[in-house]
Structure formats: C-alpha cells, structure tokens
C-alpha cells in the first residue's frame, strides 16, 4: 500500500488541531478523553524535547486531563520536582519557579515548562480543595531478584517509580517524557546508540494492561535549533506528514479498527523519528525508534507538522 493511500485514510479518520498556545480553548482536544478512557496513567512521549510545539500540545493535554478527566498528578521525566522545591511552589506559591528551574536538568529549563508550572499554581489557587501536584520518587529503588543491566535497569526503575506513586497517592497520573521511555516497547531499539531492551512503557503495559495509555507526540519538520528535514520515505512519519493536508496537526486513534491495507503501514515494523540530546541533521535517518510498529508503541498519536525551538530560560 502506498504512503499516499495510507495518508488519505489517516486524514479522514483523524481530528485536526490548530491551537498554538497552551491557554487556548480545549475543544479540539476533547476527542482524546474517550481514548484515554479509565486509564490510571497516561504517558505523553515526545519525539524531541527541544520543540515549542510539542511542549505546548503536551501542556494542553495536561490541562485537558486535569480539568476534564480527573488526573491530579504530573510526573516530569528526568528530574525531581521536590528536589527543586517546585512541589512546594505549586502547593503554596512559595518561591520563584524560574529560579528553581535554574537547578533543573537542561531540558526543563524552558519557558514552556515554566508556563506549565505557573499554570499548575493557578489551578491550585482556583481549586484549593482538589489540587494538582507533582509525583514524588521513592526513597529507595525497588530491588528485583532478576534486575536487568545498564539502561534496561533505568527503564525498570522509571516504571517502578510510577507504580509506587500510583499506589501511594491513588491519583491518576500524567507522565510527560521522551518517546524512548513511554512507548510500549517489548523490546524497542533506540538509534543511533542501537540500545535494545524493554522500556518503561513496556513494563507498565505488562503490569497495568490498558490502565497504562501511551500517547506519541510525533513531528515532521522545522527546527530544533538546527534544521529538521522532512522525514525520509522509510519512516512511518512520512505517512503521518502526508496526512496533515495543510493542518498544523491532528489526533489519530490507533486502538480502533482499520482496513488491512492501512494496517500494513501502521501495524508493520517500522521506524519513527526520535531525537535525543545529540542530533546531526546531516544524518537524520540515524535518529529513530525501531523494533516495533506505530500501533504497538502508541494507543494514540498527536502529530505536529512543523516545529520550532523551545524558549530557553536565561
């Protein structure tokens, strides 16, 4: 089946997105609510951390899940909000979140993350009886009799941390991180390092079934501080981009039925764009996720056609 034919089906069966600011109305995102269903953990996995548009759409999805689906915890991957004092800030308003972020990992030090933290504080001021909060981390990692090695152990530790907080808090959790961790990979491979193992999403799907939902935040082209070319034809992102049809982005449900020819594109083993901290636009094809299909990695895709860099905090 050609990419063009698959793209036509995607175009007809997706919900267009046009919003570019986090505080815009959420109407166009509401088709996500039934797709999340009764999930206890919804993971937002970005193809790159360095883009304003993926950060804004993730923020808007956080808003939607908090305001309309009862989620009350946010887990931001890669750092500890309590270490920075951000958990106290969103609860009480004490402190300066911009100054706190100066001590965070580099990919948290953006205007988009600051907007999110300030929104959390605003929400809590308006809902003091039912606040939103950051996930905490266990004091001691869970020890397993068969502990995987290396980066695989990191993935299991991430999954254990989410499960620990879920049990301790009783909250429904939005987890915002990188696609390499959130995709349901059993196993999955990350290039150019070619690291292959089960990841956090794979562990949580095994443990929780459909109480864990994976949303992939994909992108086509633009800039992440360096030029980002259009995806090559052997990436599934090429079909996603061809389906945009002039739209800034769209929501695609991967849980429902689809014709056999479309399954050959969405369910077949493929590669999807994945950009880590080091990226060479001259070797774009080397930066990808593989070892599965779009429909096994994600329950929903939220695609953005063109991206620009995040706003780094001074």
PDB file of C-alpha atoms in Angstrom:
ATOM      1  CA  UNK A   1       0.000   0.000   0.000  1.00  0.00           C
ATOM      2  CA  UNK A   2       1.392   3.448  -0.894  1.00  0.00           C
ATOM      3  CA  UNK A   3       2.096   6.128   1.669  1.00  0.00           C
ATOM      4  CA  UNK A   4      -0.355   8.359  -0.207  1.00  0.00           C
ATOM      5  CA  UNK A   5      -3.236   5.899   0.233  1.00  0.00           C
ATOM      6  CA  UNK A   6      -2.486   5.371   3.932  1.00  0.00           C
ATOM      7  CA  UNK A   7      -2.269   9.117   4.370  1.00  0.00           C
ATOM      8  CA  UNK A   8      -5.708   9.557   2.841  1.00  0.00           C
ATOM      9  CA  UNK A   9      -7.228   7.152   5.385  1.00  0.00           C
ATOM     10  CA  UNK A  10      -5.393   8.863   8.258  1.00  0.00           C
ATOM     11  CA  UNK A  11      -6.612  12.256   7.068  1.00  0.00           C
ATOM     12  CA  UNK A  12     -10.230  11.099   7.045  1.00  0.00           C
ATOM     13  CA  UNK A  13     -10.015   9.375  10.428  1.00  0.00           C
ATOM     14  CA  UNK A  14      -8.117  11.964  12.459  1.00  0.00           C
ATOM     15  CA  UNK A  15      -9.147  15.090  14.344  1.00  0.00           C
ATOM     16  CA  UNK A  16      -7.413  18.294  13.245  1.00  0.00           C
ATOM     17  CA  UNK A  17      -5.559  20.573  15.657  1.00  0.00           C
ATOM     18  CA  UNK A  18      -4.826  24.244  15.188  1.00  0.00           C
ATOM     19  CA  UNK A  19      -4.019  25.605  18.668  1.00  0.00           C
ATOM     20  CA  UNK A  20      -0.567  27.084  19.189  1.00  0.00           C
ATOM     21  CA  UNK A  21      -0.792  28.426  22.756  1.00  0.00           C
ATOM     22  CA  UNK A  22      -1.226  26.455  25.972  1.00  0.00           C
ATOM     23  CA  UNK A  23      -4.085  28.608  27.259  1.00  0.00           C
ATOM     24  CA  UNK A  24      -6.317  28.303  24.181  1.00  0.00           C
ATOM     25  CA  UNK A  25      -9.708  26.546  24.447  1.00  0.00           C
ATOM     26  CA  UNK A  26      -9.527  22.749  24.642  1.00  0.00           C
ATOM     27  CA  UNK A  27     -12.458  21.901  22.339  1.00  0.00           C
ATOM     28  CA  UNK A  28     -10.297  20.431  19.551  1.00  0.00           C
ATOM     29  CA  UNK A  29      -8.510  18.145  22.042  1.00  0.00           C
ATOM     30  CA  UNK A  30     -11.676  16.669  23.555  1.00  0.00           C
ATOM     31  CA  UNK A  31     -11.644  13.596  21.248  1.00  0.00           C
ATOM     32  CA  UNK A  32      -8.733  12.425  23.436  1.00  0.00           C
ATOM     33  CA  UNK A  33     -10.913  11.995  26.527  1.00  0.00           C
ATOM     34  CA  UNK A  34     -12.755   8.820  25.404  1.00  0.00           C
ATOM     35  CA  UNK A  35      -9.485   7.436  24.009  1.00  0.00           C
ATOM     36  CA  UNK A  36      -7.899   7.744  27.455  1.00  0.00           C
ATOM     37  CA  UNK A  37     -10.943   6.045  28.999  1.00  0.00           C
ATOM     38  CA  UNK A  38     -10.408   4.746  32.526  1.00  0.00           C
ATOM     39  CA  UNK A  39      -6.608   4.750  32.347  1.00  0.00           C
ATOM     40  CA  UNK A  40      -4.716   5.422  35.562  1.00  0.00           C
ATOM     41  CA  UNK A  41      -1.505   6.522  33.835  1.00  0.00           C
ATOM     42  CA  UNK A  42      -1.342   8.441  30.563  1.00  0.00           C
ATOM     43  CA  UNK A  43       2.146   8.927  29.155  1.00  0.00           C
ATOM     44  CA  UNK A  44       2.977  11.735  26.741  1.00  0.00           C
ATOM     45  CA  UNK A  45       6.066  10.688  24.819  1.00  0.00           C
ATOM     46  CA  UNK A  46       7.700  13.416  22.736  1.00  0.00           C
ATOM     47  CA  UNK A  47       9.814  12.682  19.673  1.00  0.00           C
ATOM     48  CA  UNK A  48      12.085  15.540  20.799  1.00  0.00           C
ATOM     49  CA  UNK A  49      12.306  17.667  23.921  1.00  0.00           C
ATOM     50  CA  UNK A  50      13.657  20.721  22.101  1.00  0.00           C
ATOM     51  CA  UNK A  51      10.439  21.889  20.389  1.00  0.00           C
ATOM     52  CA  UNK A  52       7.989  24.571  21.422  1.00  0.00           C
ATOM     53  CA  UNK A  53       5.037  22.978  19.622  1.00  0.00           C
ATOM     54  CA  UNK A  54       5.346  19.525  21.222  1.00  0.00           C
ATOM     55  CA  UNK A  55       5.747  21.201  24.610  1.00  0.00           C
ATOM     56  CA  UNK A  56       2.646  23.339  24.046  1.00  0.00           C
ATOM     57  CA  UNK A  57       0.489  20.420  22.906  1.00  0.00           C
ATOM     58  CA  UNK A  58       1.698  18.357  25.888  1.00  0.00           C
ATOM     59  CA  UNK A  59       0.770  21.248  28.216  1.00  0.00           C
ATOM     60  CA  UNK A  60      -2.674  21.469  26.628  1.00  0.00           C
ATOM     61  CA  UNK A  61      -3.190  17.716  27.073  1.00  0.00           C
ATOM     62  CA  UNK A  62      -2.164  18.040  30.737  1.00  0.00           C
ATOM     63  CA  UNK A  63      -4.784  20.781  31.091  1.00  0.00           C
ATOM     64  CA  UNK A  64      -7.412  18.596  29.435  1.00  0.00           C
ATOM     65  CA  UNK A  65      -6.687  15.562  31.611  1.00  0.00           C
ATOM     66  CA  UNK A  66      -6.640  17.601  34.820  1.00  0.00           C
ATOM     67  CA  UNK A  67      -9.699  19.733  34.070  1.00  0.00           C
ATOM     68  CA  UNK A  68     -11.907  17.131  32.377  1.00  0.00           C
ATOM     69  CA  UNK A  69     -10.647  13.632  33.194  1.00  0.00           C
ATOM     70  CA  UNK A  70      -9.743  13.787  36.891  1.00  0.00           C
ATOM     71  CA  UNK A  71      -5.949  13.489  36.694  1.00  0.00           C
ATOM     72  CA  UNK A  72      -4.218  15.047  39.692  1.00  0.00           C
ATOM     73  CA  UNK A  73      -0.518  14.171  39.440  1.00  0.00           C
ATOM     74  CA  UNK A  74       2.058  15.215  36.870  1.00  0.00           C
ATOM     75  CA  UNK A  75       5.344  13.343  36.534  1.00  0.00           C
ATOM     76  CA  UNK A  76       8.008  15.255  34.600  1.00  0.00           C
ATOM     77  CA  UNK A  77      10.636  12.804  33.451  1.00  0.00           C
ATOM     78  CA  UNK A  78      14.307  13.253  34.177  1.00  0.00           C
ATOM     79  CA  UNK A  79      14.385  15.291  37.384  1.00  0.00           C
ATOM     80  CA  UNK A  80      12.782  15.575  40.820  1.00  0.00           C
ATOM     81  CA  UNK A  81      10.355  18.458  41.363  1.00  0.00           C
ATOM     82  CA  UNK A  82      10.695  18.051  45.143  1.00  0.00           C
ATOM     83  CA  UNK A  83      14.475  18.463  44.943  1.00  0.00           C
ATOM     84  CA  UNK A  84      13.934  21.782  43.186  1.00  0.00           C
ATOM     85  CA  UNK A  85      11.159  22.979  45.525  1.00  0.00           C
ATOM     86  CA  UNK A  86       8.594  23.059  42.723  1.00  0.00           C
ATOM     87  CA  UNK A  87       6.205  20.784  44.605  1.00  0.00           C
ATOM     88  CA  UNK A  88       6.033  23.379  47.389  1.00  0.00           C
ATOM     89  CA  UNK A  89       5.579  26.201  44.888  1.00  0.00           C
ATOM     90  CA  UNK A  90       2.566  24.645  43.121  1.00  0.00           C
ATOM     91  CA  UNK A  91       1.011  23.822  46.523  1.00  0.00           C
ATOM     92  CA  UNK A  92       1.631  27.114  48.321  1.00  0.00           C
ATOM     93  CA  UNK A  93       3.021  29.708  45.912  1.00  0.00           C
ATOM     94  CA  UNK A  94       6.222  29.989  47.944  1.00  0.00           C
ATOM     95  CA  UNK A  95       9.393  30.696  45.997  1.00  0.00           C
ATOM     96  CA  UNK A  96      10.335  31.679  42.468  1.00  0.00           C
ATOM     97  CA  UNK A  97       9.821  28.863  39.943  1.00  0.00           C
ATOM     98  CA  UNK A  98      12.155  30.486  37.407  1.00  0.00           C
ATOM     99  CA  UNK A  99      14.983  30.439  39.967  1.00  0.00           C
ATOM    100  CA  UNK A 100      14.124  26.848  40.914  1.00  0.00           C
ATOM    101  CA  UNK A 101      14.368  25.711  37.288  1.00  0.00           C
ATOM    102  CA  UNK A 102      17.939  27.033  37.181  1.00  0.00           C
ATOM    103  CA  UNK A 103      18.862  23.914  39.140  1.00  0.00           C
ATOM    104  CA  UNK A 104      16.933  21.518  36.896  1.00  0.00           C
ATOM    105  CA  UNK A 105      18.117  19.363  34.024  1.00  0.00           C
ATOM    106  CA  UNK A 106      18.760  21.437  30.898  1.00  0.00           C
ATOM    107  CA  UNK A 107      15.653  20.202  29.055  1.00  0.00           C
ATOM    108  CA  UNK A 108      13.438  21.502  31.901  1.00  0.00           C
ATOM    109  CA  UNK A 109      14.932  24.983  31.691  1.00  0.00           C
ATOM    110  CA  UNK A 110      12.470  26.353  29.150  1.00  0.00           C
ATOM    111  CA  UNK A 111       9.766  28.965  29.040  1.00  0.00           C
ATOM    112  CA  UNK A 112       7.294  26.221  28.133  1.00  0.00           C
ATOM    113  CA  UNK A 113       7.998  24.267  31.340  1.00  0.00           C
ATOM    114  CA  UNK A 114       7.767  27.498  33.349  1.00  0.00           C
ATOM    115  CA  UNK A 115       4.347  28.160  31.771  1.00  0.00           C
ATOM    116  CA  UNK A 116       3.224  24.692  32.870  1.00  0.00           C
ATOM    117  CA  UNK A 117       4.404  25.157  36.451  1.00  0.00           C
ATOM    118  CA  UNK A 118       2.711  28.544  36.716  1.00  0.00           C
ATOM    119  CA  UNK A 119      -0.498  27.047  35.318  1.00  0.00           C
ATOM    120  CA  UNK A 120      -0.384  24.330  37.999  1.00  0.00           C
ATOM    121  CA  UNK A 121      -0.125  27.022  40.659  1.00  0.00           C
ATOM    122  CA  UNK A 122      -3.004  28.970  39.096  1.00  0.00           C
ATOM    123  CA  UNK A 123      -5.145  25.810  39.004  1.00  0.00           C
ATOM    124  CA  UNK A 124      -4.439  25.124  42.670  1.00  0.00           C
ATOM    125  CA  UNK A 125      -5.367  28.671  43.666  1.00  0.00           C
ATOM    126  CA  UNK A 126      -8.710  28.117  41.938  1.00  0.00           C
ATOM    127  CA  UNK A 127      -9.212  24.570  43.326  1.00  0.00           C
ATOM    128  CA  UNK A 128      -7.664  24.530  46.814  1.00  0.00           C
ATOM    129  CA  UNK A 129      -9.843  21.593  47.835  1.00  0.00           C
ATOM    130  CA  UNK A 130      -8.705  19.381  44.928  1.00  0.00           C
ATOM    131  CA  UNK A 131      -5.176  20.374  43.865  1.00  0.00           C
ATOM    132  CA  UNK A 132      -2.839  19.013  41.225  1.00  0.00           C
ATOM    133  CA  UNK A 133       0.669  18.024  42.298  1.00  0.00           C
ATOM    134  CA  UNK A 134       3.969  16.577  41.151  1.00  0.00           C
ATOM    135  CA  UNK A 135       4.778  12.902  41.555  1.00  0.00           C
ATOM    136  CA  UNK A 136       7.278  12.010  44.252  1.00  0.00           C
ATOM    137  CA  UNK A 137      10.057   9.457  43.936  1.00  0.00           C
ATOM    138  CA  UNK A 138      10.592   6.509  46.276  1.00  0.00           C
ATOM    139  CA  UNK A 139      13.439   7.000  48.763  1.00  0.00           C
ATOM    140  CA  UNK A 140      14.920   3.647  47.819  1.00  0.00           C
ATOM    141  CA  UNK A 141      14.625   1.957  44.424  1.00  0.00           C
ATOM    142  CA  UNK A 142      12.700  -1.309  44.342  1.00  0.00           C
ATOM    143  CA  UNK A 143      15.069  -4.277  44.216  1.00  0.00           C
ATOM    144  CA  UNK A 144      14.246  -7.238  41.973  1.00  0.00           C
ATOM    145  CA  UNK A 145      15.597 -10.768  42.081  1.00  0.00           C
ATOM    146  CA  UNK A 146      16.264 -10.544  38.325  1.00  0.00           C
ATOM    147  CA  UNK A 147      17.490  -6.977  37.857  1.00  0.00           C
ATOM    148  CA  UNK A 148      18.319  -6.038  34.252  1.00  0.00           C
ATOM    149  CA  UNK A 149      21.653  -4.385  33.470  1.00  0.00           C
ATOM    150  CA  UNK A 150      22.599  -0.928  32.228  1.00  0.00           C
ATOM    151  CA  UNK A 151      19.953   1.263  30.624  1.00  0.00           C
ATOM    152  CA  UNK A 152      17.393  -1.535  30.895  1.00  0.00           C
ATOM    153  CA  UNK A 153      17.665  -1.169  34.683  1.00  0.00           C
ATOM    154  CA  UNK A 154      16.960   2.553  34.326  1.00  0.00           C
ATOM    155  CA  UNK A 155      13.763   1.772  32.420  1.00  0.00           C
ATOM    156  CA  UNK A 156      12.594  -0.652  35.086  1.00  0.00           C
ATOM    157  CA  UNK A 157      13.369   1.907  37.787  1.00  0.00           C
ATOM    158  CA  UNK A 158      11.249   4.505  35.942  1.00  0.00           C
ATOM    159  CA  UNK A 159       8.354   2.045  35.771  1.00  0.00           C
ATOM    160  CA  UNK A 160       8.733   1.134  39.441  1.00  0.00           C
ATOM    161  CA  UNK A 161       8.652   4.814  40.401  1.00  0.00           C
ATOM    162  CA  UNK A 162       5.388   5.413  38.560  1.00  0.00           C
ATOM    163  CA  UNK A 163       3.806   2.295  40.060  1.00  0.00           C
ATOM    164  CA  UNK A 164       4.988   3.255  43.554  1.00  0.00           C
ATOM    165  CA  UNK A 165       3.478   6.736  43.346  1.00  0.00           C
ATOM    166  CA  UNK A 166       0.248   5.425  41.850  1.00  0.00           C
ATOM    167  CA  UNK A 167      -0.212   3.040  44.766  1.00  0.00           C
ATOM    168  CA  UNK A 168       0.833   5.583  47.381  1.00  0.00           C
ATOM    169  CA  UNK A 169      -1.203   8.553  46.110  1.00  0.00           C
ATOM    170  CA  UNK A 170      -4.251   6.987  44.486  1.00  0.00           C
ATOM    171  CA  UNK A 171      -4.035   9.770  41.893  1.00  0.00           C
ATOM    172  CA  UNK A 172      -4.405   9.369  38.170  1.00  0.00           C
ATOM    173  CA  UNK A 173      -1.045  10.319  36.687  1.00  0.00           C
ATOM    174  CA  UNK A 174       0.077  12.174  33.561  1.00  0.00           C
ATOM    175  CA  UNK A 175       3.673  11.252  32.733  1.00  0.00           C
ATOM    176  CA  UNK A 176       5.425  13.662  30.361  1.00  0.00           C
ATOM    177  CA  UNK A 177       8.715  12.428  28.988  1.00  0.00           C
ATOM    178  CA  UNK A 178      10.580  11.143  25.980  1.00  0.00           C
ATOM    179  CA  UNK A 179       9.154   8.694  23.484  1.00  0.00           C
ATOM    180  CA  UNK A 180      12.070   6.317  24.030  1.00  0.00           C
ATOM    181  CA  UNK A 181      10.749   5.680  27.557  1.00  0.00           C
ATOM    182  CA  UNK A 182       6.975   5.977  27.159  1.00  0.00           C
ATOM    183  CA  UNK A 183       6.365   3.895  24.010  1.00  0.00           C
ATOM    184  CA  UNK A 184       5.218   0.344  24.717  1.00  0.00           C
ATOM    185  CA  UNK A 185       8.499  -1.316  23.818  1.00  0.00           C
ATOM    186  CA  UNK A 186       8.908  -5.017  24.464  1.00  0.00           C
ATOM    187  CA  UNK A 187      11.658  -4.572  23.455  1.00  0.00           C
ATOM    188  CA  UNK A 188      12.431  -1.474  21.434  1.00  0.00           C
ATOM    189  CA  UNK A 189      15.623  -0.091  19.912  1.00  0.00           C
ATOM    190  CA  UNK A 190      16.908   3.480  20.093  1.00  0.00           C
ATOM    191  CA  UNK A 191      19.293   4.661  17.368  1.00  0.00           C
ATOM    192  CA  UNK A 192      21.974   5.809  16.786  1.00  0.00           C
ATOM    193  CA  UNK A 193      23.080   4.074  20.017  1.00  0.00           C
ATOM    194  CA  UNK A 194      21.266   0.849  18.990  1.00  0.00           C
ATOM    195  CA  UNK A 195      20.327   0.180  22.623  1.00  0.00           C
ATOM    196  CA  UNK A 196      17.691  -2.605  22.610  1.00  0.00           C
ATOM    197  CA  UNK A 197      15.679  -3.677  25.648  1.00  0.00           C
ATOM    198  CA  UNK A 198      12.267  -3.427  27.259  1.00  0.00           C
ATOM    199  CA  UNK A 199      11.477   0.106  28.347  1.00  0.00           C
ATOM    200  CA  UNK A 200       9.320   1.830  30.960  1.00  0.00           C
ATOM    201  CA  UNK A 201       6.227   1.713  28.747  1.00  0.00           C
ATOM    202  CA  UNK A 202       6.731  -1.994  28.135  1.00  0.00           C
ATOM    203  CA  UNK A 203       6.988  -2.725  31.844  1.00  0.00           C
ATOM    204  CA  UNK A 204       3.935  -0.613  32.701  1.00  0.00           C
ATOM    205  CA  UNK A 205       1.783  -2.161  29.958  1.00  0.00           C
ATOM    206  CA  UNK A 206       2.752  -5.636  31.198  1.00  0.00           C
ATOM    207  CA  UNK A 207       1.914  -4.616  34.780  1.00  0.00           C
ATOM    208  CA  UNK A 208      -1.178  -2.477  34.176  1.00  0.00           C
ATOM    209  CA  UNK A 209      -2.657  -3.502  30.843  1.00  0.00           C
ATOM    210  CA  UNK A 210      -4.810  -0.725  29.380  1.00  0.00           C
ATOM    211  CA  UNK A 211      -4.678   1.192  32.656  1.00  0.00           C
ATOM    212  CA  UNK A 212      -1.484   2.493  31.018  1.00  0.00           C
ATOM    213  CA  UNK A 213      -2.067   4.510  27.833  1.00  0.00           C
ATOM    214  CA  UNK A 214       0.731   5.689  25.585  1.00  0.00           C
ATOM    215  CA  UNK A 215       0.347   8.870  23.512  1.00  0.00           C
ATOM    216  CA  UNK A 216       3.061   9.564  20.950  1.00  0.00           C
ATOM    217  CA  UNK A 217       3.854  13.204  20.154  1.00  0.00           C
ATOM    218  CA  UNK A 218       5.284  12.992  16.638  1.00  0.00           C
ATOM    219  CA  UNK A 219       6.597  15.692  14.328  1.00  0.00           C
ATOM    220  CA  UNK A 220       7.542  16.189  10.709  1.00  0.00           C
ATOM    221  CA  UNK A 221       9.910  19.073  10.027  1.00  0.00           C
ATOM    222  CA  UNK A 222      11.073  22.541  11.072  1.00  0.00           C
ATOM    223  CA  UNK A 223      13.837  23.441  13.514  1.00  0.00           C
ATOM    224  CA  UNK A 224      15.041  22.282  16.905  1.00  0.00           C
ATOM    225  CA  UNK A 225      17.800  24.883  16.936  1.00  0.00           C
ATOM    226  CA  UNK A 226      19.246  23.196  13.865  1.00  0.00           C
ATOM    227  CA  UNK A 227      17.238  22.406  10.722  1.00  0.00           C
ATOM    228  CA  UNK A 228      14.929  19.383  10.929  1.00  0.00           C
ATOM    229  CA  UNK A 229      14.331  17.967   7.436  1.00  0.00           C
ATOM    230  CA  UNK A 230      11.141  16.222   6.370  1.00  0.00           C
ATOM    231  CA  UNK A 231      11.172  12.525   7.352  1.00  0.00           C
ATOM    232  CA  UNK A 232      12.514  10.086   4.780  1.00  0.00           C
ATOM    233  CA  UNK A 233      10.091   7.780   2.980  1.00  0.00           C
ATOM    234  CA  UNK A 234      11.092   4.733   5.057  1.00  0.00           C
ATOM    235  CA  UNK A 235       9.910   6.424   8.273  1.00  0.00           C
ATOM    236  CA  UNK A 236       6.260   5.965   9.257  1.00  0.00           C
ATOM    237  CA  UNK A 237       6.381   9.705   9.944  1.00  0.00           C
ATOM    238  CA  UNK A 238       6.306  10.237   6.179  1.00  0.00           C
ATOM    239  CA  UNK A 239       2.754   8.856   6.089  1.00  0.00           C
ATOM    240  CA  UNK A 240       1.812  10.943   9.140  1.00  0.00           C
ATOM    241  CA  UNK A 241       3.153  14.063   7.459  1.00  0.00           C
ATOM    242  CA  UNK A 242       1.424  13.337   4.160  1.00  0.00           C
ATOM    243  CA  UNK A 243      -1.857  13.034   6.099  1.00  0.00           C
ATOM    244  CA  UNK A 244      -1.611  16.541   7.529  1.00  0.00           C
ATOM    245  CA  UNK A 245      -3.256  18.033   4.454  1.00  0.00           C
ATOM    246  CA  UNK A 246      -2.436  21.608   5.392  1.00  0.00           C
ATOM    247  CA  UNK A 247      -3.381  21.143   9.061  1.00  0.00           C
ATOM    248  CA  UNK A 248      -0.972  22.165  11.805  1.00  0.00           C
ATOM    249  CA  UNK A 249      -1.533  18.808  13.482  1.00  0.00           C
ATOM    250  CA  UNK A 250      -4.068  16.128  14.368  1.00  0.00           C
ATOM    251  CA  UNK A 251      -5.108  13.352  16.760  1.00  0.00           C
ATOM    252  CA  UNK A 252      -5.104   9.775  15.429  1.00  0.00           C
ATOM    253  CA  UNK A 253      -6.665   6.879  17.357  1.00  0.00           C
ATOM    254  CA  UNK A 254      -4.606   3.689  16.929  1.00  0.00           C
ATOM    255  CA  UNK A 255      -6.875   1.492  19.079  1.00  0.00           C
ATOM    256  CA  UNK A 256      -9.809   1.192  16.694  1.00  0.00           C
ATOM    257  CA  UNK A 257     -10.361  -0.966  13.591  1.00  0.00           C
ATOM    258  CA  UNK A 258      -8.673  -0.065  10.336  1.00  0.00           C
ATOM    259  CA  UNK A 259      -8.601  -1.774   6.950  1.00  0.00           C
ATOM    260  CA  UNK A 260      -5.933  -4.332   6.169  1.00  0.00           C
ATOM    261  CA  UNK A 261      -4.064  -2.065   3.726  1.00  0.00           C
ATOM    262  CA  UNK A 262      -3.752   0.605   6.436  1.00  0.00           C
ATOM    263  CA  UNK A 263      -2.570  -1.962   8.969  1.00  0.00           C
ATOM    264  CA  UNK A 264       0.317  -2.726   6.627  1.00  0.00           C
ATOM    265  CA  UNK A 265       1.561   0.793   7.317  1.00  0.00           C
ATOM    266  CA  UNK A 266       0.551   1.451  10.932  1.00  0.00           C
ATOM    267  CA  UNK A 267       0.982  -2.091  12.316  1.00  0.00           C
ATOM    268  CA  UNK A 268       4.060  -3.144  10.363  1.00  0.00           C
ATOM    269  CA  UNK A 269       7.548  -2.983  11.913  1.00  0.00           C
ATOM    270  CA  UNK A 270       8.826   0.489  11.178  1.00  0.00           C
ATOM    271  CA  UNK A 271      10.955   3.401  12.300  1.00  0.00           C
ATOM    272  CA  UNK A 272       9.738   6.670  13.751  1.00  0.00           C
ATOM    273  CA  UNK A 273      11.717   9.833  14.331  1.00  0.00           C
ATOM    274  CA  UNK A 274      13.290  10.132  17.787  1.00  0.00           C
ATOM    275  CA  UNK A 275      15.780  12.867  18.627  1.00  0.00           C
ATOM    276  CA  UNK A 276      17.836  12.825  21.792  1.00  0.00           C
ATOM    277  CA  UNK A 277      20.242  15.436  23.162  1.00  0.00           C
ATOM    278  CA  UNK A 278      22.681  14.940  20.265  1.00  0.00           C
ATOM    279  CA  UNK A 279      21.402  15.340  16.724  1.00  0.00           C
ATOM    280  CA  UNK A 280      23.071  15.642  13.337  1.00  0.00           C
ATOM    281  CA  UNK A 281      20.698  16.884  10.615  1.00  0.00           C
ATOM    282  CA  UNK A 282      23.127  15.552   8.021  1.00  0.00           C
ATOM    283  CA  UNK A 283      22.481  12.060   9.398  1.00  0.00           C
ATOM    284  CA  UNK A 284      18.787  12.457  10.190  1.00  0.00           C
ATOM    285  CA  UNK A 285      17.873   8.856   9.324  1.00  0.00           C
ATOM    286  CA  UNK A 286      20.098   7.591  12.153  1.00  0.00           C
ATOM    287  CA  UNK A 287      17.859   9.156  14.813  1.00  0.00           C
ATOM    288  CA  UNK A 288      14.858   6.880  15.264  1.00  0.00           C
ATOM    289  CA  UNK A 289      12.914   4.366  17.330  1.00  0.00           C
ATOM    290  CA  UNK A 290      12.594   0.841  15.928  1.00  0.00           C
ATOM    291  CA  UNK A 291      11.794  -2.697  16.993  1.00  0.00           C
ATOM    292  CA  UNK A 292       8.013  -2.293  16.809  1.00  0.00           C
ATOM    293  CA  UNK A 293       5.211  -0.516  14.987  1.00  0.00           C
ATOM    294  CA  UNK A 294       3.403   2.764  15.478  1.00  0.00           C
ATOM    295  CA  UNK A 295       0.293   0.871  16.599  1.00  0.00           C
ATOM    296  CA  UNK A 296       2.155  -1.220  19.195  1.00  0.00           C
ATOM    297  CA  UNK A 297       4.151   1.686  20.605  1.00  0.00           C
ATOM    298  CA  UNK A 298       1.221   4.076  20.977  1.00  0.00           C
ATOM    299  CA  UNK A 299      -2.517   3.978  21.613  1.00  0.00           C
ATOM    300  CA  UNK A 300      -2.888   7.486  20.191  1.00  0.00           C
ATOM    301  CA  UNK A 301      -0.676   9.729  18.076  1.00  0.00           C
ATOM    302  CA  UNK A 302      -0.814  13.512  18.331  1.00  0.00           C
ATOM    303  CA  UNK A 303       1.064  14.685  15.269  1.00  0.00           C
ATOM    304  CA  UNK A 304       2.561  18.150  14.713  1.00  0.00           C
ATOM    305  CA  UNK A 305       3.609  19.091  11.207  1.00  0.00           C
ATOM    306  CA  UNK A 306       6.100  21.908  11.820  1.00  0.00           C
ATOM    307  CA  UNK A 307       8.131  22.658  14.935  1.00  0.00           C
ATOM    308  CA  UNK A 308      10.306  25.487  16.242  1.00  0.00           C
ATOM    309  CA  UNK A 309      12.801  25.582  19.121  1.00  0.00           C
ATOM    310  CA  UNK A 310      11.786  25.910  22.756  1.00  0.00           C
ATOM    311  CA  UNK A 311      12.386  29.186  24.607  1.00  0.00           C
ATOM    312  CA  UNK A 312      15.403  28.621  26.850  1.00  0.00           C
ATOM    313  CA  UNK A 313      15.293  30.402  30.178  1.00  0.00           C
ATOM    314  CA  UNK A 314      18.118  32.915  30.672  1.00  0.00           C
TER     315      UNK A 314
END
